[in-house]
Each structure stands twice: as C-alpha cells, then as structure tokens.
Amino acid sequence: MNKMDTLRNFCIIAHIDHGKSTLADRLLENTKTISDREKKDQLLDDMDLERERGITIKSHAIQMLHDQDGVEYTFNLIDTPGHVDFSYEVSRAIAACEGALLIVDAAQGIQAQTISNLYLALEHDLEIIPVLNKIDLPSAQPEEVTDQIIDLIGCKKEDIILASAKEGKGVADILSAIVHRIPAPEGHAEAPLQAMVFDSIFNPYRGIEVLFRVFNGHIKQGQKVRFMNTGHTYEAEELGVLKLKQDKQEAVYAGNVGYLTSGIKEAKEVKVGDTITAVENPADKAIGGFEDVKPMVFAGIFPVDTDEYEELRNAIEKLQLNDASLTFEPESSAALGFGFRCGFLGMLHMEIIQERLEREFKMSVITTVPNVSYHAYLKSDPEKLVLVTNPTEFPEPSELDHIKEPYIRAQIITKADFVGPVMNLCIEKRGDLKNQVYLTSERVELTFDMPLAEIVFDFYDRLKSLSRGYASFDYTPMDYRETDMVKVDVLINGDQVDALSALIHRSNAYDIGKKICSKLKELIPRQQFMIALQAAIGAKVIARETLSALRKDVTAKCYGGDISRKRKLLEKQKAGKKKMRQVGNVEIPQKAFLAVLQLND
C-alpha cells in the first residue's frame, strides 16, 4: 500500500462550546497519542485565557497513529478556532484538509458558526462526517437535531454518528469513519515542491515555527526554500511532524503536515496562506486563495501612566510575534498623551489583546472608542481614496465629496419567540433584512446587511440579553457602501477633547451627542466654576449640558449686620470666579473615556 493511502487530514468544525476541544482530547486518548500522565482537559488549548473562556483562540495541529483492521493510519488533526474573528485562519486550515468532522450539540442544535464554517468546508469540497455530540445530557434532543443536520447537509440518518465526547461514547465509530469516509490526499512526491502555510507559532528561542501542509513534492532538512508571496528565501534548518511534542524528521512528503524552523524572527515575514517552494526546482504557481488579513476594527491603546509608553510598545511587539493579524502604529492624543492605533480582526480579538496586555505584561491601558476604517473621497480629487481609521483623520466637511463604510452580511439564528426584538435591534442598527428562514418551527435564521460600525459597539451584548442568550450570531464582510457619516467632537469648557471624538451616522449623531454630554455630566467632578459640556459637528453645537459650579458660602460668617458687608464678600467672590473661569483647567477622570462605550447602560 502506498504510504499516502494511509494518510488522513481532517479538521473539526463546530460552534463555540459544542464540545470540539473535548472530542479532540478523546481522539488523542483513543489513538494512544498521549499517556495517562499527560492527560488534561482541553489539551490543545495551551493559553490560560483559552481555558477560562472555553474557546480556541489559536488553532493547533497534531498527528495521531491509529490501527484499523491491521493497517496503521496516520491522522493529522488540524484544529481550527471557532470564532468569527479568526475566519481567515479557519479557511486556511480547512484548505489543508480533505475532510471535516461537523460537531453539533444535541441540546443546542445547529447555530450560526456551525453553518458559516460548514459552507467554508463545502466550498473546498471536503468530505463531511456529521457527529451529534453531548447525547448524554438530560436536555438533549437527538431526534430533532438529527432532522436539522439532515436538512442542512442532505445526508442519510445512518451517516450521523451519535457521540458523547465527555463519556467517550462513539469515539471508535468516529475513528473508523475517518478511515473509511475521508479520502487520502492526492499529490506527487517527485513533483516540484508546493506546501501551504496554515499557521505559525512564535518560539522565543528558535524564532517563528511555520506549520505547513505539503501538496506536491517533498521538503528536506537543509534545503533552501522560498515563500512565494513574500519572496523571502530561507534554509530549512529543522523540520518534522507535529505529535504532542515536535517529532524531528529528515523529510516531509506530499500529503503530510509538518513544521519548519529557519531562524525567522518576525511574524510579518510568515503569512498564513503563503506557498513554500524549493529554490532549485520551484513550482510554476502558488496555491490559490492567499490573501493578506485585513484588520476590521481600530482602537487607540494608551498607557494609563505616560512613562510606560516604551513598555507598552515592547508588550504589543511581543504580542504581534504570536499574532501576525494585530497591526499597530504610534499615535498621540492631546488628552491621553502617546499611545498606539491598533487594528484588530474584530471585537473578540480586541478584547483578547487587551486582556493579554493586562495579564501577561501587567500593563494597565486606556482603550479609546473602537471604530472601523472608512473610505473618504475629497472634492479636489473624487477618484483618490483616503483611508480613515481614526476620527482625527476625518476630512473637513467642506472638503469631503462622499464617504463609504464597510458592510457585513449578518446571520442570526434565534428562537421564534425572539424574532421581533432581534429584528427591532437590527433595524435600529441600520440593518436591512434580506432573508428569513424557519429552520424548524422553533428556530429562525435571519439574514441582514448591516454596517460593520454598528456592531463594534454593544450589538453582541444587546443581542444576547434580548434573546436571553439563545441567539447565535455570525458575519462575513461584504463591500463598502456610500454613507453619511459625521465626526462628533466633544468640547469641555470650549476645548476639544480628541480622545472622545467619534464617527457616527448623521441620523444617530444628535441622540448620541446628547447621551455623551449627560454621561460626562455624571462622571466629571464639579469645580469651583461652571463648565460647559458640548457635542458639536464642525462648528455647530448639537447638544449641551452645564456642570454647575460648586458654590462656597462666603457669607456664612456674617451673622446679622449690614447687608453691604455680605454684598462686598459676594462681589469679591464673583470677581474671583470670573478670573478662575478664564484660566480653569478641567481634570477628566479615566472612566469618562470609557463612558462612551457604555451609553446604553
């Protein structure tokens, strides 16, 4: 039997918390890849944050050996992160496989992420093995969820494997299905080398470790290799396959998955989706589907203590080594001092980076209002595109011809009882209903076209509270569409505070301007003089709140006596207040900068 015939490359597709990492643990135990001593829950999730939140942030790959009918098969499990923010990583991992285990929770049924990752797998012609997990739960509804799976992928009832990853039921059936149903990889070991990078890991001692899948040819230790999209050439210093620990090999052949180290120090040099080829006998063309990952959400990150600017730079640089999709550039703010403008794949990505800064580097930071990137076109040159990722870059209204904002296609799956509130929320967020499908009599899939800017704020939290946690949400970026955005500035005592500026759709500007002013009125402590809090579009003030002065009772010591004594003291106080108002500086507490994020609380 050809060695390639015993290879199986597969991934696991599931919505968050449907038991993907637990099933991976059982597969590793059943194939004796890990010993009893190495056993622990969520074995492939090695970050504390992943264990706490129960989500996979970084995808992992691992090789297992399985004996079936006297033949030893090699399985490469390419684990994928489940969250929408990491969908490009998911698509590259899927492109490296021939099959996928589709895991559905028997209690929760099919959810938005399941569908979007399934479509990705079907686009790459993967063989799908449906697995109904958590059948041991008292709330499981195996019959109903089985019908949902049959409707979704058109399989037969007997194709669905019933399993409980927690109790180890059905794992033997899954291993047997991987052998019999997933096709062996195709490719020629003697053809010119073509290998696709599907991930990279930063090792502080050895630099970047590149994870790849060989489609054609083979890669040998010491061979000179070139990354086709970046054009860099390296020597393959060490390579091997990915067991629980790295297993060093002389060569990795077509169809297999492996790792490569070559002393690469910067994560930017290795891009997911790139093609590795040999320098001596290069391949004619790269493997298709490569694209640069584009950040979708931008926010300013500033140190609370301005002396910690360099420490923050070092911390972000170290995070970027582990996460090449994080982008950053220095920026300064009159209110917050020096910091960085960071680009993230989405809101979860931003939350995780912020939490890792605080945990791993003990940095306390202030994050400004997140916003998306806009395409602005000026009257002087309507063809030229100006990228706006920060409210301070927004052109003057007199110079602006038109502006475009990014739109997404949002898929929301919810219980039928919550359709009304969910629709109201989406329409309030400028969504446009495109489709409504009843998956069962109880579950509805709603499809909306929405501006990305509307979901970066509080959309997900409000969706969860409206639907009592039952709605699942997933989105795919679409295109840029013309819009009417304005820059709302906040003036405190006549001075503009750039860190509180926000880009808002004109229809919401008055409402949000008023909310910002009243929120600041609660949070800014009163001074000895009156303070005007204003929201303005350009020179036009759209909302105002007045923070009244703290009045000291100067006449308290006058008991009885002539009125002229009191008047003299009050006149003296009045003159002092006038002088104070001219030179008065307002101290803004740190929580006021975060207030804009919680306007609906």
Coordinates of C-alpha atoms in Angstrom, one line a residue, residues 7-494:
L7 CA -2.8 9.4 5.5
R8 CA -5.9 11.3 6.6
N9 CA -6.0 15.1 7.1
F10 CA -9.1 16.4 8.8
C11 CA -10.4 19.3 10.9
I12 CA -13.2 19.8 13.4
I13 CA -16.0 22.3 12.7
A14 CA -18.3 23.4 15.5
H15 CA -19.9 26.4 17.1
I16 CA -18.3 27.7 20.3
D17 CA -18.9 25.3 23.2
H18 CA -20.2 22.4 21.2
G19 CA -17.5 20.1 22.5
K20 CA -14.8 20.4 19.9
S21 CA -11.8 20.5 22.3
T22 CA -13.2 17.7 24.4
L23 CA -13.6 15.4 21.4
A24 CA -10.1 16.2 20.3
D25 CA -8.9 15.1 23.8
R26 CA -10.8 11.7 23.4
L27 CA -9.3 11.1 19.9
L28 CA -5.8 11.7 21.3
E29 CA -6.5 9.3 24.2
N30 CA -8.0 6.5 22.0
T31 CA -5.2 6.6 19.5
K32 CA -2.7 6.4 22.4
T33 CA -1.1 9.7 21.3
I34 CA -1.0 10.9 24.9
S35 CA -0.2 8.9 28.0
D36 CA -2.3 8.9 31.2
R37 CA 0.3 11.2 32.8
E38 CA -0.1 13.8 30.1
K39 CA -3.9 13.8 30.2
K40 CA -5.7 17.1 31.0
D41 CA -8.9 18.8 29.7
Q42 CA -8.7 21.0 26.6
L43 CA -5.2 19.6 26.0
L44 CA -4.8 21.5 22.7
D45 CA -5.7 24.9 24.3
D46 CA -2.4 26.0 26.0
M47 CA -3.3 29.6 26.8
D48 CA -4.8 30.4 30.2
L49 CA -7.3 32.7 28.5
E50 CA -8.5 29.8 26.2
R51 CA -9.1 27.5 29.2
E52 CA -11.0 30.2 31.2
R53 CA -13.3 31.3 28.3
G54 CA -13.6 27.8 26.9
I55 CA -12.7 29.0 23.4
T56 CA -9.9 28.2 21.0
I57 CA -8.1 31.4 20.1
K58 CA -5.0 29.8 18.3
S59 CA -5.5 26.8 16.1
H60 CA -3.4 23.7 16.8
A61 CA -2.3 20.7 14.7
I62 CA -1.4 17.3 16.0
Q63 CA -0.6 13.9 14.4
M64 CA -2.1 10.6 15.7
L65 CA -1.4 7.0 14.7
H66 CA -4.4 4.7 14.5
D67 CA -4.6 0.9 13.9
Q68 CA -7.6 -0.1 11.8
D69 CA -8.1 -3.7 10.5
G70 CA -4.3 -4.4 11.0
V71 CA -3.3 -1.3 9.0
E72 CA -1.6 1.7 10.7
Y73 CA -3.1 5.0 9.6
T74 CA -1.7 8.5 10.2
F75 CA -4.2 11.1 11.1
N76 CA -3.4 14.8 11.0
L77 CA -6.0 16.8 13.1
I78 CA -5.8 20.5 12.1
D79 CA -7.8 22.1 14.9
T80 CA -9.4 25.4 14.0
P81 CA -10.5 28.4 16.1
G82 CA -14.3 28.6 16.2
H83 CA -14.8 32.4 16.5
V84 CA -15.8 34.6 13.5
D85 CA -12.9 37.0 14.1
F86 CA -10.5 34.2 13.1
S87 CA -12.4 33.1 10.0
Y88 CA -9.4 33.5 7.7
E89 CA -7.3 31.1 9.8
V90 CA -10.2 28.7 9.7
S91 CA -10.4 28.9 5.9
R92 CA -6.6 28.2 5.5
A93 CA -6.8 25.2 8.0
I94 CA -9.8 23.9 6.0
A95 CA -7.9 24.2 2.7
A96 CA -5.2 22.0 4.2
C97 CA -7.7 19.1 4.8
E98 CA -9.7 16.5 2.8
G99 CA -12.4 16.0 5.4
A100 CA -14.1 17.6 8.4
L101 CA -16.0 16.4 11.5
L102 CA -19.1 18.5 11.8
I103 CA -20.0 18.5 15.5
V104 CA -23.4 19.6 16.6
D105 CA -24.5 19.9 20.3
A106 CA -27.6 17.6 20.8
A107 CA -29.0 20.1 23.3
Q108 CA -28.4 23.4 21.4
G109 CA -28.8 22.3 17.8
I110 CA -27.3 24.0 14.8
Q111 CA -26.0 27.5 15.3
A112 CA -24.7 30.4 13.2
Q113 CA -21.0 29.5 13.4
T114 CA -21.7 25.8 12.5
I115 CA -23.3 27.0 9.3
S116 CA -20.7 29.5 8.2
N117 CA -17.7 27.1 8.8
L118 CA -19.7 24.3 7.1
Y119 CA -20.1 26.5 4.0
L120 CA -16.3 27.2 4.0
A121 CA -15.7 23.4 4.2
L122 CA -18.2 22.7 1.3
E123 CA -16.5 25.4 -0.8
H124 CA -13.3 23.4 -0.5
D125 CA -15.1 20.1 -1.4
L126 CA -14.4 18.5 2.0
E127 CA -16.0 15.2 3.0
I128 CA -18.3 16.0 5.9
I129 CA -18.8 13.5 8.8
P130 CA -21.7 14.7 11.0
V131 CA -21.3 14.0 14.7
L132 CA -24.1 14.5 17.2
N133 CA -22.4 15.3 20.5
K134 CA -23.5 15.5 24.1
I135 CA -26.3 12.9 23.7
D136 CA -25.8 12.0 27.4
L137 CA -27.2 15.4 28.5
P138 CA -30.7 15.4 30.1
S139 CA -31.7 18.3 27.8
A140 CA -30.5 16.6 24.6
Q141 CA -33.0 16.3 21.7
P142 CA -31.3 13.9 19.4
E143 CA -34.2 13.2 17.1
E144 CA -34.9 16.9 16.5
V145 CA -31.3 17.9 16.0
T146 CA -30.7 14.8 13.7
D147 CA -33.5 16.2 11.4
Q148 CA -31.8 19.6 11.4
I149 CA -28.5 18.1 10.3
I150 CA -30.2 16.0 7.5
D151 CA -31.9 19.2 6.3
L152 CA -28.7 21.2 6.4
I153 CA -26.3 18.8 4.6
G154 CA -28.6 16.3 2.9
C155 CA -27.1 13.2 4.4
K156 CA -28.8 10.0 5.5
K157 CA -29.8 9.3 9.1
E158 CA -27.3 6.4 9.4
D159 CA -24.4 8.7 8.3
I160 CA -24.7 10.7 11.6
I161 CA -22.6 9.4 14.4
L162 CA -24.0 9.7 17.9
A163 CA -21.4 10.5 20.5
S164 CA -20.6 11.9 23.9
A165 CA -17.1 13.3 24.0
K166 CA -17.3 13.7 27.8
E167 CA -18.1 10.0 28.4
G168 CA -16.1 8.7 25.4
K169 CA -19.2 7.2 23.6
G170 CA -19.0 6.9 19.8
V171 CA -15.2 7.7 19.5
A172 CA -14.4 4.4 18.0
D173 CA -17.1 5.0 15.3
I174 CA -15.6 8.4 14.6
L175 CA -12.1 6.9 14.1
S176 CA -13.5 4.2 11.8
A177 CA -15.4 6.9 9.8
I178 CA -12.3 9.0 9.4
V179 CA -10.5 5.9 7.8
H180 CA -13.4 4.9 5.5
R181 CA -15.1 8.1 4.6
I182 CA -12.3 10.8 4.3
P183 CA -10.3 10.4 1.1
A184 CA -6.5 10.0 1.2
P185 CA -4.6 13.1 0.0
E186 CA -3.6 13.4 -3.7
G187 CA -0.2 14.7 -4.9
H188 CA 3.1 13.5 -6.3
A189 CA 6.2 13.1 -4.1
E190 CA 8.5 13.7 -7.1
A191 CA 6.8 16.9 -8.4
P192 CA 8.2 20.4 -7.6
L193 CA 7.6 21.4 -4.0
Q194 CA 4.3 23.1 -3.2
A195 CA 3.4 23.4 0.5
M196 CA 0.8 25.8 2.1
V197 CA 1.4 27.6 5.3
F198 CA -1.7 27.3 7.5
D199 CA -0.3 28.7 10.8
S200 CA 2.8 30.0 12.5
I201 CA 3.9 29.8 16.2
F202 CA 6.4 32.1 17.9
N203 CA 9.1 30.3 19.9
P204 CA 11.2 32.7 21.9
Y205 CA 14.3 30.6 21.5
R206 CA 14.0 29.5 17.8
G207 CA 12.0 32.2 16.2
I208 CA 9.0 31.5 14.1
E209 CA 7.9 27.9 13.6
V210 CA 6.0 27.6 10.3
L211 CA 3.2 24.9 10.1
F212 CA 2.5 23.7 6.6
R213 CA 0.8 21.0 4.5
V214 CA 2.7 19.6 1.6
F215 CA 0.5 19.3 -1.6
N216 CA 3.2 18.2 -4.0
G217 CA 6.9 17.2 -3.8
H218 CA 8.8 16.9 -0.5
I219 CA 10.8 19.1 1.7
K220 CA 14.2 18.0 3.2
Q221 CA 16.3 19.3 6.1
G222 CA 18.9 21.8 5.0
Q223 CA 17.1 22.5 1.7
K224 CA 16.8 26.2 0.5
V225 CA 13.1 27.2 0.3
R226 CA 11.3 30.3 -0.9
F227 CA 8.0 31.8 0.3
M228 CA 6.2 32.7 -3.0
N229 CA 4.0 35.6 -1.8
T230 CA 6.5 37.4 0.3
G231 CA 9.5 36.4 -1.9
H232 CA 11.8 35.6 1.1
T233 CA 14.3 32.7 0.9
Y234 CA 15.4 30.6 3.9
E235 CA 17.1 27.4 4.8
A236 CA 15.0 24.6 6.3
E237 CA 17.2 24.2 9.5
E238 CA 14.8 21.7 11.2
L239 CA 11.6 20.1 10.1
G240 CA 9.3 17.3 11.3
V241 CA 5.8 16.3 12.1
L242 CA 3.6 17.5 15.0
K243 CA 3.0 14.9 17.7
L244 CA 2.2 16.2 21.2
K245 CA 5.9 17.3 21.1
Q246 CA 7.6 18.1 17.8
D247 CA 9.0 14.9 16.1
K248 CA 12.1 15.7 14.1
Q249 CA 12.3 14.1 10.6
E250 CA 14.7 14.2 7.7
A251 CA 12.0 15.0 5.2
V252 CA 8.2 15.6 5.0
Y253 CA 6.5 14.2 1.9
A254 CA 3.4 15.1 -0.2
G255 CA 0.1 14.8 1.7
N256 CA 1.6 15.2 5.1
V257 CA 1.5 18.1 7.6
G258 CA 4.7 19.3 9.4
Y259 CA 6.6 22.2 11.0
L260 CA 9.7 24.1 9.8
T261 CA 12.1 26.4 11.7
S262 CA 14.6 28.5 9.9
G263 CA 15.5 31.3 12.3
I264 CA 12.8 33.7 11.1
K265 CA 12.5 36.4 13.8
E266 CA 9.5 38.5 12.6
A267 CA 5.9 37.2 12.4
K268 CA 5.3 39.7 9.5
E269 CA 7.6 37.6 7.2
V270 CA 5.4 34.5 7.5
K271 CA 1.9 34.9 6.2
V272 CA -0.9 32.3 6.6
G273 CA -1.9 31.0 3.1
D274 CA 1.6 31.6 1.6
T275 CA 3.1 28.8 -0.6
I276 CA 6.6 27.3 0.2
T277 CA 8.6 26.0 -2.8
A278 CA 12.1 24.9 -3.4
V279 CA 14.7 27.4 -4.7
E280 CA 16.4 24.8 -7.0
N281 CA 13.3 23.3 -8.7
P282 CA 10.5 25.8 -8.0
A283 CA 6.8 25.3 -8.6
D284 CA 5.2 27.2 -11.5
K285 CA 2.4 28.8 -9.4
A286 CA 1.4 29.3 -5.8
I287 CA -1.5 27.5 -4.2
G288 CA -4.6 29.7 -4.7
G289 CA -6.6 31.5 -2.1
F290 CA -3.9 33.6 -0.4
E291 CA -4.9 37.0 0.9
D292 CA -3.5 39.5 3.4
V293 CA -5.5 39.6 6.6
K294 CA -7.2 43.0 6.9
P295 CA -7.9 44.5 10.3
M296 CA -11.6 45.4 10.6
V297 CA -11.8 47.3 13.9
F298 CA -9.4 50.0 15.1
A299 CA -8.9 51.5 18.5
G300 CA -6.3 53.6 20.3
I301 CA -4.5 51.9 23.2
F302 CA -2.8 54.3 25.6
P303 CA -0.8 53.6 28.8
V304 CA -2.5 55.0 32.0
D305 CA 0.9 56.2 33.1
T306 CA 2.5 58.1 30.2
D307 CA 6.0 57.0 31.4
E308 CA 5.1 53.4 30.4
Y309 CA 4.9 54.2 26.6
E310 CA 8.1 52.2 25.8
E311 CA 7.0 49.2 27.9
L312 CA 3.6 49.2 26.1
R313 CA 5.4 49.2 22.7
N314 CA 7.5 46.2 23.8
A315 CA 4.4 44.4 25.0
I316 CA 2.5 45.0 21.7
E317 CA 5.5 43.9 19.7
K318 CA 5.8 40.7 21.6
L319 CA 2.0 40.0 21.1
Q320 CA 2.5 40.6 17.4
L321 CA 5.1 37.9 17.3
N322 CA 2.4 35.4 18.4
D323 CA -0.4 37.1 16.4
A324 CA 0.5 38.5 13.0
S325 CA -3.0 39.8 12.4
L326 CA -2.5 42.5 15.0
T327 CA -1.4 45.8 13.4
F328 CA -0.2 48.9 15.3
E329 CA 1.2 52.3 14.6
P330 CA 2.2 55.1 17.1
E331 CA -0.3 58.0 17.6
S332 CA -0.6 60.8 20.0
S333 CA -3.6 62.4 21.7
A334 CA -3.8 65.8 23.3
A335 CA -5.9 64.2 26.1
L336 CA -4.1 60.9 26.6
G337 CA -0.6 61.5 25.5
F338 CA 1.4 59.0 23.4
G339 CA -0.1 55.6 22.5
F340 CA -0.8 53.3 19.6
R341 CA -3.5 52.9 17.0
C342 CA -4.1 49.2 16.8
G343 CA -6.0 47.2 14.1
F344 CA -8.0 44.1 15.1
L345 CA -9.9 41.4 13.2
G346 CA -13.0 42.1 15.3
M347 CA -14.3 42.8 18.8
L348 CA -13.3 39.5 20.4
H349 CA -9.8 39.9 19.0
M350 CA -9.6 43.3 20.6
E351 CA -10.9 42.1 24.0
I352 CA -8.3 39.2 24.0
I353 CA -5.4 41.5 23.1
Q354 CA -6.4 44.0 25.8
E355 CA -6.7 41.1 28.4
R356 CA -3.4 39.6 27.4
L357 CA -1.7 43.0 27.8
E358 CA -3.1 43.2 31.3
R359 CA -2.3 39.6 32.3
E360 CA 0.9 38.7 30.6
F361 CA 2.6 42.1 30.7
K362 CA 0.9 43.7 33.7
M363 CA 0.0 46.8 31.6
S364 CA -3.0 48.9 32.6
V365 CA -4.2 50.7 29.4
I366 CA -7.0 53.0 28.3
T367 CA -8.7 51.9 25.1
T368 CA -10.5 54.6 23.0
V369 CA -13.8 54.1 21.2
P370 CA -13.4 51.3 18.6
N371 CA -14.2 52.3 15.1
V372 CA -13.9 50.8 11.6
S373 CA -12.0 52.0 8.5
Y374 CA -13.8 54.3 6.1
H375 CA -13.1 55.2 2.5
A376 CA -13.3 59.0 2.1
Y377 CA -13.2 60.8 -1.3
L378 CA -12.4 64.5 -1.5
K379 CA -13.9 67.2 -3.7
S380 CA -10.4 68.2 -5.0
D381 CA -9.8 64.6 -6.4
P382 CA -13.0 62.4 -6.2
E383 CA -11.1 59.4 -7.7
K384 CA -8.5 59.3 -4.9
L385 CA -9.3 57.2 -1.9
V386 CA -8.3 58.4 1.6
L387 CA -8.4 55.7 4.3
V388 CA -9.8 57.0 7.6
T389 CA -9.2 54.7 10.6
N390 CA -9.2 57.5 13.3
P391 CA -11.7 60.4 13.9
T392 CA -8.8 62.8 13.8
E393 CA -8.1 61.8 10.1
F394 CA -11.6 62.6 9.1
P395 CA -11.6 65.4 6.4
E396 CA -13.3 68.8 6.9
P397 CA -17.0 68.7 5.9
S398 CA -16.3 71.4 3.3
E399 CA -13.6 69.3 1.6
L400 CA -15.4 66.0 1.7
D401 CA -17.1 64.7 -1.5
H402 CA -18.5 61.4 -0.2
I403 CA -17.6 58.6 2.3
K404 CA -18.1 54.9 2.2
E405 CA -18.3 52.4 5.1
P406 CA -17.8 48.7 5.3
Y407 CA -20.9 46.4 5.2
I408 CA -21.3 42.9 6.5
R409 CA -23.8 40.1 5.9
A410 CA -25.0 39.1 9.4
Q411 CA -26.6 35.7 10.1
I412 CA -28.6 35.4 13.3
I413 CA -30.2 32.1 14.4
T414 CA -32.7 32.5 17.3
K415 CA -35.8 31.0 18.8
A416 CA -39.0 32.0 17.1
D417 CA -40.2 33.9 20.3
F418 CA -37.4 36.5 20.0
V419 CA -37.7 37.3 16.2
G420 CA -39.5 40.7 16.9
P421 CA -36.9 42.1 19.4
V422 CA -34.0 40.9 17.3
M423 CA -35.4 42.5 14.2
N424 CA -36.0 45.8 16.0
L425 CA -32.4 45.8 17.2
C426 CA -31.0 45.1 13.7
I427 CA -33.2 47.8 12.1
E428 CA -32.2 50.3 14.9
K429 CA -28.6 49.5 13.9
R430 CA -29.4 50.4 10.2
G431 CA -29.7 46.8 9.2
D432 CA -31.6 45.7 6.0
L433 CA -33.4 42.4 6.3
K434 CA -32.5 40.1 3.3
N435 CA -33.9 36.7 4.3
Q436 CA -35.9 34.9 7.0
V437 CA -35.9 31.1 7.1
Y438 CA -37.6 28.8 9.6
L439 CA -35.1 26.0 10.2
T440 CA -37.6 24.3 12.4
S441 CA -40.9 25.5 13.9
E442 CA -38.9 26.9 16.8
R443 CA -35.7 28.2 15.2
V444 CA -35.4 31.0 12.7
E445 CA -32.4 32.2 10.7
L446 CA -32.4 35.9 9.9
T447 CA -30.0 37.4 7.3
F448 CA -29.3 41.2 7.4
D449 CA -27.0 43.5 5.6
M450 CA -25.6 45.9 8.2
P451 CA -22.8 48.5 8.6
L452 CA -19.9 47.0 10.5
A453 CA -19.6 50.2 12.5
E454 CA -22.9 49.4 14.2
I455 CA -21.8 46.0 15.6
V456 CA -18.5 47.0 17.0
F457 CA -20.1 48.8 20.0
D458 CA -22.6 46.9 22.0
F459 CA -24.5 44.9 19.4
Y460 CA -23.5 41.4 20.6
D461 CA -24.2 42.1 24.3
R462 CA -27.7 43.5 23.5
L463 CA -28.5 40.6 21.1
K464 CA -27.6 38.1 23.9
S465 CA -29.7 39.9 26.5
L466 CA -32.7 40.4 24.2
S467 CA -32.8 36.7 23.3
R468 CA -31.9 35.5 26.8
G469 CA -28.7 34.0 25.5
Y470 CA -30.4 32.0 22.8
A471 CA -29.3 33.9 19.6
S472 CA -26.1 33.0 17.8
F473 CA -24.5 35.5 15.5
D474 CA -22.0 35.3 12.7
Y475 CA -21.0 37.7 9.9
T476 CA -19.0 37.9 6.7
P477 CA -17.5 41.1 5.3
M478 CA -19.1 42.3 2.1
D479 CA -18.2 45.6 0.5
Y480 CA -18.0 49.4 1.0
R481 CA -21.2 51.5 0.5
E482 CA -21.8 55.2 0.4
T483 CA -23.0 56.7 3.7
D484 CA -23.5 59.9 5.6
M485 CA -21.0 59.8 8.5
V486 CA -20.2 62.9 10.6
K487 CA -17.5 63.5 13.2
V488 CA -18.9 64.4 16.6
D489 CA -16.4 66.3 18.7
V490 CA -16.7 66.8 22.4
L491 CA -15.9 70.2 23.9
I492 CA -15.2 70.6 27.6
N493 CA -15.1 74.2 28.6
G494 CA -14.6 75.2 25.0

